[in-house]
Amino acid sequence: MIHQFETVIIGSGGAGLYAALEASKNSNTAVLSKLYPIRSHTGAAQGGISAALGNVEEDKPEWHAFDTVKGGDYLVDQKAASILAEEAIQAVYDLENRGLPFNRTPEGRIDQRRFGGHTRNFGEGPVRRACYAADRTGHMILQTLYQQCIKNEVSFFDEFQVVDLILEGTKCSGVVVVELATGKLHIFSAKAVLFATGGFGRMFKITSNAYANSGDGPAVCARRGIPLEDMEFFQFHPTGIKGLGILISEAVRGEGGILRNRDGERFMEEYSPTLLDLAPRDIVARSMLTEVRNGMGIRGDRQIDDYLHLDATHLGKDTLMKKLPDISEFCKTYLGIDPADDPIPVLPTAHYAMGGIPTDEHGRVILDNKGTIVDGLYAAGECACVSVHGANRLGTNSLLDLVVFGRRAGKHIAQYAKGADGVKVDESAADEARQWIEQITDGSEGPHGGHITDEMQTTMMEKVGIYRNEKEMQEAVDEIQDLRNRYRDVRVQDTSSTFNTDLLEIIELGNLLDLSLLTAASALDRKESRGAHSREDYPERDDDNFLKHSLAYLEEDTVRLDYKDVDTSIWEPKPRTY
Amino acid sequence: MSNIDLTLQIWRQKNSDALGKLETYTLDKISTDMSFLEMLDVLNEKLTMEGIEPVAFDHDCREGICGMCGAVINGVAHGPEKETTLCQLHMRHFKTGDVLVIEPFRSRAFPIKKDLVVDRSAFDKIIQAGGYVSVNTGGTPDGNAIPISSHIAELAMDAAACIGCGACVASCPNGAAMLFTSAKISQLCLLPQGHAERKKRALSMVETMDKEGFGNCTNLRECEAVCPKSISIRNIARLNREFVRAAFSEG
């Protein structure tokens, strides 16, 4: 079945909805999502959205842009970072005007709080920059954007899973999707397609990501010859609940929470004397793992799953209930403890992909290091790489990335879709996808997909995790290749056609395997330590050889790596200390 | 950590048109550290191995914010624990020998799609009827920002905490969506941004609520008791005031 739209958006999180909101003002727009719109993972973002409003103390967009560049260990494209910081202010006001209930100061202005890596006057000390709605900021943004899309009469196709991208040369003309309710294939033809499918943390064993975060957009693009940028940079959030990976927001440390080792020491004093517990996430996560490896974890057995304490007991019940109500409930629900009485057991959890589909500052997808644009193809949000996060993202910059670049992509699409010629697509565009779906549902015997998932997640966590080295990463590449071979024989074991969750899981696993391979191969090739990518065999940053973005191409069964320049036109790269 | 043995009676229904019934399954050695949904994952793995179609259920984030999951456990939406979604319910609250009756969120306005999966798109229709701000109210005195007292912001935020899971409807003997609708209306009518359209919003959202087949509130407070986000029925009082005010005023 072929559906005709001018604009098709895949994914209904913050970036997808903001793009839909703008694109729908000027083009016939559909949003396809494998979930229901308000269920997307943007909703789980707790802490806040940064903007240099200067409501509680002096602040400037320039400082915010600098923090973003430095936080990303200078692998950030600096013009893009300036756009992010400057447009942040209008983005927050727009959300407020549309009914988002931000927390307020006693005078009634939007309140702001501290977050890791955000500083005043180019690194002098922490600044209050994060606007927030308790610890439900993402939830509020999602609700607000969804309400606006409904008002603009955007067509929603819920529970549709993307499986292929229709490209003719360097022009995009639509996507192929599976309707989960029936198992049927649909073609959506469109002048403009935007991927906003979010992250892919599900490639790791311990992750804060939801089950749906399987990187469908980047994987589909990679299989169609589009490179993925900076895949080696994956952020581990310092404070996941021990064993579960569920996130305890950085806001706990923003409000004064302290990380302690088994002797009760505030160990961040040693690693980051200025910013302490609010140093950027890569530094805190590494410091924690170093403590664990030195036998200073709470158990003290130096095992990778040993943990540390996040102490919020001195904040008092009142502050916790008022400013961090969900965190208190999380602790009670998952751990059976009250953070007002007991420290929270935490360890780093796979959280955010800095890399993804390469785009320019209008969200247009780029095909190579010469800047060749794929006409009509866009990406925004976590699945895209603008790049404003570089080698390490700052807290609260993800929600900001969604609204700023989701909005910019939507505006560009609105213009593009008016001018571009119509596209013609026939049923044969779905042939490859159809053959593949028929093959995996042919009812023959095959290995269990779940076991492959388990092995992939363990390999990635142990060998391409916080600390990395040549030997282990090579093993990871070989193991993932082996899993990809086994994956070819996996068959759907649930034979029903309505709501076949087994089929969905197998599609997602295929995507995660391809992205795992690209991640491990990119990491292996980057022989330096920068931001979230820390190599034991190359502990220093190497600007001479590696101040460049990686572009990883998936070519049949191999990965080809290329590189492209970083925009360092504003600030010269310096050593990164806090 | 300990293990428990359970008997599950789960509602199985092939699609919206088929007749459904409760099927009985037994599960042994379930770790009490598991969440309820992990327990269902284990069941599904077992069923798949036995060649039985796995139980369809909605879930995604498994940390209580996305609003996807939900089922009625022994007659209580989201199960026996207060202020939690189903994904946050842990097996440590059950013991060996327990019989768990697991049913979908039943209501006239929520047709069953398969097993425990229900169609909650009626909620979307209520939001479509007016749950948004369409007038840009930015301007003086503070640049673009609107000053709002922190007390009002807190009330609006408590209402906006609604995740649209539908437990309120499933628990209500009248199948009312008043708690959901009132949360959406409260959030917007409390804030100055939402004032411009408050009359139209109240009338149109309530009308859609009725048209979608939801019942009315008779102050039984079952919804408040099961709401995972502790939304108060004070919001329903506010909805009623908004509706009466809109119905009896001109313009």
CSV table of N, CA and C in Angstrom, one decimal, chain A residues 35-41 43-44 46 55 90 93-94 96-110 132-134 136 139-140 143-144 146-148 150-151 158-159 208-213 244 246-247 322 326 329-330 332-336 448 451 493-494 496 498-502, chain B residues 14-15 38 41 45 48-49 53-54 56 58-68 83-84 87-90 92 113-114 117 119-121 124 127-128 131-138 142 144-150 153-154 156-158 160-165 184 187-188 191 193 228-230:
chain,number,residue,atom,x,y,z
A,35,LEU,N,5.9,3.7,18.5
A,35,LEU,CA,5.2,3.8,19.8
A,35,LEU,C,4.0,4.8,19.6
A,36,TYR,N,3.3,5.0,20.6
A,36,TYR,CA,2.4,6.2,20.6
A,36,TYR,C,3.2,7.4,20.9
A,37,PRO,N,2.8,8.6,20.4
A,37,PRO,CA,3.6,9.8,20.4
A,37,PRO,C,4.0,10.2,21.8
A,38,ILE,N,3.1,10.2,22.8
A,38,ILE,CA,3.5,10.7,24.1
A,38,ILE,C,4.3,9.7,24.9
A,39,ARG,N,4.6,8.5,24.3
A,39,ARG,CA,5.3,7.4,25.0
A,39,ARG,C,6.8,7.5,24.7
A,40,SER,N,7.2,8.4,23.8
A,40,SER,CA,8.6,8.4,23.4
A,40,SER,C,9.6,8.7,24.5
A,41,HIS,N,10.9,8.3,24.3
A,41,HIS,CA,11.8,8.4,25.4
A,41,HIS,C,12.2,9.8,25.8
A,43,GLY,N,10.4,11.7,27.0
A,43,GLY,CA,9.6,11.8,28.2
A,43,GLY,C,10.4,11.4,29.5
A,44,ALA,N,11.4,10.6,29.3
A,44,ALA,CA,12.1,10.2,30.5
A,44,ALA,C,13.2,11.2,30.9
A,46,GLN,N,14.9,13.9,32.7
A,46,GLN,CA,14.5,14.4,34.0
A,46,GLN,C,14.9,15.9,34.2
A,55,ASN,N,18.2,34.4,34.5
A,55,ASN,CA,17.2,34.8,35.4
A,55,ASN,C,17.6,34.8,36.8
A,90,GLN,N,15.1,31.5,22.8
A,90,GLN,CA,13.8,31.6,22.1
A,90,GLN,C,13.0,30.3,22.3
A,93,TYR,N,11.4,30.1,25.7
A,93,TYR,CA,10.2,31.0,25.7
A,93,TYR,C,9.0,30.4,24.9
A,94,ASP,N,9.4,29.8,23.7
A,94,ASP,CA,8.3,29.2,22.9
A,94,ASP,C,7.6,28.1,23.6
A,96,GLU,N,7.4,27.8,26.9
A,96,GLU,CA,6.7,28.4,27.9
A,96,GLU,C,5.3,29.0,27.4
A,97,ASN,N,5.4,29.7,26.3
A,97,ASN,CA,4.2,30.3,25.7
A,97,ASN,C,3.2,29.2,25.4
A,98,ARG,N,3.6,28.0,25.1
A,98,ARG,CA,2.7,27.0,24.7
A,98,ARG,C,2.2,26.2,25.9
A,99,GLY,N,2.5,26.6,27.1
A,99,GLY,CA,1.9,26.0,28.2
A,99,GLY,C,2.8,25.1,29.0
A,100,LEU,N,4.1,25.1,28.8
A,100,LEU,CA,4.9,24.2,29.6
A,100,LEU,C,5.1,24.8,31.0
A,101,PRO,N,4.7,24.0,32.0
A,101,PRO,CA,4.8,24.6,33.4
A,101,PRO,C,6.3,24.5,34.0
A,102,PHE,N,7.1,25.4,33.7
A,102,PHE,CA,8.4,25.5,34.3
A,102,PHE,C,8.4,25.8,35.8
A,103,ASN,N,9.4,25.3,36.6
A,103,ASN,CA,9.5,25.8,38.0
A,103,ASN,C,9.8,27.3,38.0
A,104,ARG,N,9.4,28.0,39.0
A,104,ARG,CA,9.5,29.4,39.1
A,104,ARG,C,10.3,29.9,40.3
A,105,THR,N,10.9,31.1,40.1
A,105,THR,CA,11.6,31.7,41.2
A,105,THR,C,10.5,32.4,42.1
A,106,PRO,N,10.8,32.9,43.3
A,106,PRO,CA,9.8,33.5,44.1
A,106,PRO,C,9.2,34.8,43.4
A,107,GLU,N,9.9,35.4,42.5
A,107,GLU,CA,9.3,36.5,41.7
A,107,GLU,C,8.5,36.1,40.5
A,108,GLY,N,8.4,34.8,40.3
A,108,GLY,CA,7.5,34.3,39.2
A,108,GLY,C,8.3,34.1,37.9
A,109,ARG,N,9.6,34.3,37.9
A,109,ARG,CA,10.3,34.0,36.7
A,109,ARG,C,10.7,32.5,36.6
A,110,ILE,N,11.1,32.1,35.4
A,110,ILE,CA,11.5,30.7,35.2
A,110,ILE,C,12.8,30.5,36.0
A,132,TYR,N,13.8,24.1,34.3
A,132,TYR,CA,13.3,22.7,34.6
A,132,TYR,C,11.9,22.7,35.0
A,133,ALA,N,11.2,21.6,34.8
A,133,ALA,CA,9.9,21.4,35.4
A,133,ALA,C,10.0,20.2,36.3
A,134,ALA,N,10.3,20.5,37.6
A,134,ALA,CA,10.7,19.4,38.6
A,134,ALA,C,11.7,18.5,37.9
A,136,ARG,N,10.7,16.3,35.7
A,136,ARG,CA,9.9,15.8,34.6
A,136,ARG,C,9.9,16.7,33.3
A,139,HIS,N,9.1,15.0,29.9
A,139,HIS,CA,7.7,14.6,29.9
A,139,HIS,C,6.9,15.9,29.5
A,140,MET,N,7.2,17.0,30.1
A,140,MET,CA,6.4,18.2,29.9
A,140,MET,C,6.7,18.7,28.4
A,143,GLN,N,4.7,16.4,26.0
A,143,GLN,CA,3.2,16.7,26.1
A,143,GLN,C,2.9,18.0,25.4
A,144,THR,N,3.7,19.0,25.6
A,144,THR,CA,3.5,20.3,25.0
A,144,THR,C,3.6,20.3,23.5
A,146,TYR,N,3.3,17.6,21.6
A,146,TYR,CA,2.2,16.7,21.0
A,146,TYR,C,0.9,17.5,20.9
A,147,GLN,N,0.6,18.3,21.9
A,147,GLN,CA,-0.6,19.1,21.9
A,147,GLN,C,-0.6,20.0,20.7
A,148,GLN,N,0.6,20.6,20.4
A,148,GLN,CA,0.7,21.5,19.3
A,148,GLN,C,0.6,20.8,17.9
A,150,ILE,N,-1.1,18.1,17.4
A,150,ILE,CA,-2.6,17.8,17.2
A,150,ILE,C,-3.3,19.0,16.7
A,151,LYS,N,-3.0,20.2,17.3
A,151,LYS,CA,-3.6,21.4,16.9
A,151,LYS,C,-3.4,21.6,15.4
A,158,ASP,N,0.6,5.4,14.3
A,158,ASP,CA,1.3,4.9,15.5
A,158,ASP,C,1.5,3.4,15.3
A,159,GLU,N,2.6,2.9,15.9
A,159,GLU,CA,3.0,1.5,15.8
A,159,GLU,C,3.3,1.1,14.4
A,208,SER,N,20.3,3.2,30.4
A,208,SER,CA,19.2,3.9,30.9
A,208,SER,C,18.1,4.0,29.8
A,209,ASN,N,18.4,3.5,28.6
A,209,ASN,CA,17.5,3.6,27.4
A,209,ASN,C,16.3,2.7,27.5
A,210,ALA,N,15.2,3.1,26.9
A,210,ALA,CA,14.0,2.2,26.9
A,210,ALA,C,14.2,1.1,25.8
A,211,TYR,N,13.3,0.2,25.9
A,211,TYR,CA,13.4,-1.0,24.9
A,211,TYR,C,13.3,-0.5,23.5
A,212,ALA,N,12.7,0.6,23.2
A,212,ALA,CA,12.5,1.0,21.8
A,212,ALA,C,13.7,1.7,21.3
A,213,ASN,N,14.7,2.0,22.1
A,213,ASN,CA,15.9,2.7,21.6
A,213,ASN,C,16.9,1.8,20.9
A,244,LEU,N,20.4,-2.0,37.6
A,244,LEU,CA,19.2,-1.8,36.7
A,244,LEU,C,19.6,-0.8,35.6
A,246,ILE,N,18.7,2.2,35.5
A,246,ILE,CA,17.7,3.3,35.5
A,246,ILE,C,18.4,4.6,36.1
A,247,LEU,N,18.1,5.7,35.4
A,247,LEU,CA,18.9,6.9,35.7
A,247,LEU,C,18.4,7.6,37.0
A,322,LYS,N,10.4,18.4,47.1
A,322,LYS,CA,10.0,19.5,46.3
A,322,LYS,C,10.7,19.6,45.0
A,326,ASP,N,10.4,12.7,41.8
A,326,ASP,CA,10.4,11.4,41.1
A,326,ASP,C,11.6,10.6,41.6
A,329,GLU,N,10.9,8.8,44.7
A,329,GLU,CA,10.0,7.7,44.4
A,329,GLU,C,10.7,6.5,43.7
A,330,PHE,N,11.6,6.9,42.8
A,330,PHE,CA,12.4,5.8,42.1
A,330,PHE,C,13.1,5.0,43.2
A,332,LYS,N,12.5,4.6,46.3
A,332,LYS,CA,11.6,3.8,47.1
A,332,LYS,C,11.1,2.6,46.3
A,333,THR,N,10.8,2.8,45.0
A,333,THR,CA,10.2,1.7,44.2
A,333,THR,C,11.2,0.7,43.9
A,334,TYR,N,12.4,1.1,43.4
A,334,TYR,CA,13.3,0.1,42.8
A,334,TYR,C,14.3,-0.4,43.9
A,335,LEU,N,14.6,0.4,44.9
A,335,LEU,CA,15.6,0.0,45.9
A,335,LEU,C,15.0,-0.2,47.3
A,336,GLY,N,13.8,0.2,47.5
A,336,GLY,CA,13.2,0.1,48.8
A,336,GLY,C,14.0,1.0,49.8
A,448,HIS,N,17.6,-18.6,18.5
A,448,HIS,CA,16.8,-17.7,19.3
A,448,HIS,C,17.4,-16.3,19.3
A,451,HIS,N,19.1,-14.7,22.6
A,451,HIS,CA,20.4,-15.1,23.1
A,451,HIS,C,21.5,-14.2,22.4
A,493,GLN,N,9.6,-16.8,15.7
A,493,GLN,CA,9.0,-18.0,16.3
A,493,GLN,C,7.6,-17.9,16.6
A,494,ASP,N,7.1,-16.6,16.8
A,494,ASP,CA,5.7,-16.4,17.0
A,494,ASP,C,5.1,-16.2,15.6
A,496,SER,N,2.0,-15.5,14.7
A,496,SER,CA,0.8,-14.7,14.4
A,496,SER,C,1.1,-13.5,13.6
A,498,THR,N,-0.9,-10.6,13.9
A,498,THR,CA,-1.3,-9.4,14.6
A,498,THR,C,-0.4,-9.1,15.8
A,499,PHE,N,0.1,-7.9,15.9
A,499,PHE,CA,1.0,-7.5,17.0
A,499,PHE,C,2.1,-8.5,17.3
A,500,ASN,N,2.8,-8.9,16.3
A,500,ASN,CA,3.9,-9.9,16.4
A,500,ASN,C,5.1,-9.2,17.0
A,501,THR,N,5.2,-9.3,18.4
A,501,THR,CA,6.3,-8.6,19.1
A,501,THR,C,7.7,-9.3,18.8
A,502,ASP,N,7.6,-10.6,18.4
A,502,ASP,CA,8.8,-11.3,18.1
A,502,ASP,C,9.5,-10.7,16.8
B,14,LYS,N,-7.6,-12.9,20.8
B,14,LYS,CA,-6.8,-12.8,19.6
B,14,LYS,C,-6.9,-11.5,19.0
B,15,ASN,N,-8.0,-10.8,18.9
B,15,ASN,CA,-8.2,-9.5,18.3
B,15,ASN,C,-9.5,-8.9,18.9
B,38,GLU,N,9.1,-8.1,33.8
B,38,GLU,CA,10.1,-9.1,33.6
B,38,GLU,C,9.6,-10.5,33.8
B,41,ASP,N,7.9,-11.4,30.8
B,41,ASP,CA,8.9,-11.7,29.8
B,41,ASP,C,9.3,-13.2,29.9
B,45,GLU,N,8.8,-16.2,27.2
B,45,GLU,CA,9.9,-17.1,26.7
B,45,GLU,C,9.5,-18.5,26.8
B,48,THR,N,6.8,-19.3,24.2
B,48,THR,CA,7.3,-19.5,22.9
B,48,THR,C,8.0,-20.8,22.7
B,49,MET,N,8.7,-21.3,23.7
B,49,MET,CA,9.4,-22.6,23.7
B,49,MET,C,8.4,-23.7,23.6
B,53,GLU,N,1.4,-19.0,21.6
B,53,GLU,CA,1.6,-17.6,21.2
B,53,GLU,C,1.9,-16.8,22.5
B,54,PRO,N,2.9,-15.9,22.5
B,54,PRO,CA,3.2,-15.2,23.7
B,54,PRO,C,2.1,-14.2,24.0
B,56,ALA,N,0.5,-10.7,24.5
B,56,ALA,CA,0.8,-9.4,24.1
B,56,ALA,C,0.6,-8.4,25.2
B,58,ASP,N,1.6,-4.1,26.4
B,58,ASP,CA,2.3,-2.8,26.1
B,58,ASP,C,3.4,-2.5,27.2
B,59,HIS,N,4.5,-2.0,26.7
B,59,HIS,CA,5.6,-1.6,27.6
B,59,HIS,C,6.6,-0.8,26.8
B,60,ASP,N,7.3,0.1,27.5
B,60,ASP,CA,8.5,0.6,26.8
B,60,ASP,C,9.6,1.0,27.7
B,61,CYS,N,9.4,2.2,28.5
B,61,CYS,CA,10.5,2.7,29.2
B,61,CYS,C,10.9,1.8,30.4
B,62,ARG,N,9.9,1.2,31.0
B,62,ARG,CA,10.0,0.4,32.2
B,62,ARG,C,10.5,1.2,33.4
B,63,GLU,N,10.4,2.5,33.4
B,63,GLU,CA,10.7,3.3,34.5
B,63,GLU,C,9.6,4.3,34.9
B,64,GLY,N,8.3,4.0,34.5
B,64,GLY,CA,7.2,4.7,35.0
B,64,GLY,C,6.9,6.0,34.4
B,65,ILE,N,7.4,6.3,33.2
B,65,ILE,CA,7.1,7.7,32.7
B,65,ILE,C,6.4,7.6,31.4
B,66,CYS,N,6.6,6.6,30.6
B,66,CYS,CA,6.0,6.6,29.2
B,66,CYS,C,4.5,6.4,29.2
B,67,GLY,N,4.0,5.7,30.2
B,67,GLY,CA,2.5,5.5,30.2
B,67,GLY,C,2.1,4.3,29.3
B,68,MET,N,3.0,3.5,28.8
B,68,MET,CA,2.6,2.4,27.9
B,68,MET,C,2.0,1.3,28.6
B,83,GLU,N,0.7,4.4,43.8
B,83,GLU,CA,1.6,5.4,43.1
B,83,GLU,C,2.7,4.7,42.2
B,84,THR,N,2.4,3.6,41.7
B,84,THR,CA,3.4,3.0,40.8
B,84,THR,C,2.7,2.5,39.5
B,87,CYS,N,5.1,-1.4,35.5
B,87,CYS,CA,6.5,-1.7,35.3
B,87,CYS,C,7.3,-1.5,36.6
B,88,GLN,N,6.7,-0.7,37.5
B,88,GLN,CA,7.5,-0.4,38.7
B,88,GLN,C,7.0,-1.4,39.9
B,89,LEU,N,6.1,-2.2,39.6
B,89,LEU,CA,5.6,-3.2,40.6
B,89,LEU,C,6.6,-4.3,40.6
B,90,HIS,N,7.1,-4.7,41.8
B,90,HIS,CA,8.1,-5.7,41.9
B,90,HIS,C,7.5,-7.0,42.5
B,92,ARG,N,8.6,-8.8,44.7
B,92,ARG,CA,8.8,-9.0,46.2
B,92,ARG,C,7.5,-8.7,46.9
B,113,LYS,N,-7.3,-4.7,21.8
B,113,LYS,CA,-6.7,-5.0,20.5
B,113,LYS,C,-6.2,-6.5,20.5
B,114,LYS,N,-5.5,-6.9,21.6
B,114,LYS,CA,-5.0,-8.3,21.7
B,114,LYS,C,-4.6,-8.5,23.1
B,117,VAL,N,-3.4,-5.7,25.5
B,117,VAL,CA,-3.2,-4.4,24.8
B,117,VAL,C,-4.6,-3.8,24.4
B,119,ASP,N,-6.8,-0.2,23.0
B,119,ASP,CA,-6.7,0.9,22.2
B,119,ASP,C,-7.1,2.2,23.0
B,120,ARG,N,-6.1,3.0,23.3
B,120,ARG,CA,-6.4,4.2,24.1
B,120,ARG,C,-6.5,5.5,23.3
B,121,SER,N,-6.7,5.3,22.0
B,121,SER,CA,-6.7,6.5,21.1
B,121,SER,C,-7.8,7.5,21.5
B,124,ASP,N,-6.4,10.5,22.9
B,124,ASP,CA,-5.9,11.5,21.9
B,124,ASP,C,-7.0,12.4,21.4
B,127,ILE,N,-7.6,15.2,23.7
B,127,ILE,CA,-6.6,16.3,23.6
B,127,ILE,C,-6.8,17.1,22.3
B,128,GLN,N,-7.1,16.4,21.2
B,128,GLN,CA,-7.4,17.0,20.0
B,128,GLN,C,-8.5,18.1,20.1
B,131,GLY,N,-6.9,20.4,24.1
B,131,GLY,CA,-5.8,20.3,25.1
B,131,GLY,C,-4.5,20.9,24.6
B,132,TYR,N,-4.5,22.2,24.2
B,132,TYR,CA,-3.3,22.8,23.8
B,132,TYR,C,-3.5,24.3,23.9
B,133,VAL,N,-2.4,25.1,23.7
B,133,VAL,CA,-2.4,26.5,23.7
B,133,VAL,C,-2.2,27.0,22.3
B,134,SER,N,-3.1,27.8,21.7
B,134,SER,CA,-2.8,28.2,20.3
B,134,SER,C,-2.5,29.7,20.2
B,135,VAL,N,-2.6,30.4,21.3
B,135,VAL,CA,-2.4,31.8,21.2
B,135,VAL,C,-1.0,32.1,21.8
B,136,ASN,N,-0.2,32.8,21.1
B,136,ASN,CA,1.1,33.2,21.6
B,136,ASN,C,1.0,34.4,22.5
B,137,THR,N,1.2,34.1,23.8
B,137,THR,CA,0.9,35.2,24.8
B,137,THR,C,2.2,35.9,25.3
B,138,GLY,N,3.3,35.6,24.6
B,138,GLY,CA,4.6,36.3,25.1
B,138,GLY,C,4.5,37.8,24.9
B,142,ASP,N,8.5,40.9,30.9
B,142,ASP,CA,9.8,40.3,31.1
B,142,ASP,C,10.3,39.7,29.7
B,144,ASN,N,10.1,37.9,26.8
B,144,ASN,CA,9.1,37.0,26.3
B,144,ASN,C,8.5,36.1,27.4
B,145,ALA,N,9.0,36.2,28.6
B,145,ALA,CA,8.6,35.3,29.6
B,145,ALA,C,7.4,35.9,30.4
B,146,ILE,N,6.6,34.9,30.9
B,146,ILE,CA,5.4,35.3,31.6
B,146,ILE,C,5.6,35.0,33.1
B,147,PRO,N,5.5,36.0,34.0
B,147,PRO,CA,5.7,35.7,35.4
B,147,PRO,C,4.5,34.9,35.9
B,148,ILE,N,4.9,33.8,36.6
B,148,ILE,CA,3.8,32.9,37.2
B,148,ILE,C,4.3,32.6,38.6
B,149,SER,N,3.4,32.7,39.6
B,149,SER,CA,3.8,32.4,41.0
B,149,SER,C,4.1,31.0,41.1
B,150,SER,N,5.0,30.7,42.0
B,150,SER,CA,5.5,29.3,42.1
B,150,SER,C,4.4,28.4,42.6
B,153,ALA,N,2.4,27.5,39.5
B,153,ALA,CA,3.2,26.6,38.7
B,153,ALA,C,3.3,25.2,39.2
B,154,GLU,N,3.3,25.1,40.6
B,154,GLU,CA,3.3,23.8,41.2
B,154,GLU,C,2.0,23.0,40.9
B,156,ALA,N,-0.1,23.5,38.5
B,156,ALA,CA,-0.1,23.1,37.0
B,156,ALA,C,0.7,21.9,36.8
B,157,MET,N,1.9,21.9,37.4
B,157,MET,CA,2.8,20.8,37.2
B,157,MET,C,2.3,19.5,37.7
B,158,ASP,N,1.6,19.6,38.9
B,158,ASP,CA,1.1,18.3,39.4
B,158,ASP,C,0.0,17.8,38.5
B,160,ALA,N,0.0,18.3,35.2
B,160,ALA,CA,0.7,18.0,34.0
B,160,ALA,C,1.5,16.7,34.1
B,161,ALA,N,1.6,16.1,35.4
B,161,ALA,CA,2.3,14.9,35.6
B,161,ALA,C,1.6,13.7,35.0
B,162,CYS,N,0.3,13.9,34.6
B,162,CYS,CA,-0.4,12.8,34.0
B,162,CYS,C,0.3,12.2,32.8
B,163,ILE,N,0.4,10.8,32.8
B,163,ILE,CA,1.1,10.1,31.7
B,163,ILE,C,0.1,9.5,30.7
B,164,GLY,N,-1.2,9.6,30.9
B,164,GLY,CA,-2.2,9.1,30.0
B,164,GLY,C,-2.2,7.6,29.9
B,165,CYS,N,-2.0,6.9,31.1
B,165,CYS,CA,-1.9,5.5,31.1
B,165,CYS,C,-3.3,4.8,31.0
B,184,LYS,N,-5.6,17.5,32.2
B,184,LYS,CA,-5.2,18.3,31.0
B,184,LYS,C,-5.8,19.7,31.1
B,187,GLN,N,-4.1,21.9,34.0
B,187,GLN,CA,-2.8,22.4,33.6
B,187,GLN,C,-2.9,23.7,32.8
B,188,LEU,N,-3.7,23.7,31.8
B,188,LEU,CA,-3.8,24.8,31.0
B,188,LEU,C,-4.6,26.0,31.5
B,191,LEU,N,-2.6,28.1,34.1
B,191,LEU,CA,-1.5,29.0,33.6
B,191,LEU,C,-2.1,30.1,32.8
B,193,GLN,N,-1.0,31.3,30.1
B,193,GLN,CA,-1.0,31.0,28.7
B,193,GLN,C,-2.2,30.4,28.2
B,228,PRO,N,-1.0,6.4,39.1
B,228,PRO,CA,0.5,6.2,39.4
B,228,PRO,C,1.1,7.6,39.6
B,229,LYS,N,0.5,8.7,39.2
B,229,LYS,CA,1.1,10.0,39.4
B,229,LYS,C,0.4,10.8,40.4
B,230,SER,N,-0.4,10.2,41.3
B,230,SER,CA,-1.1,10.8,42.4
B,230,SER,C,-1.9,12.1,41.9
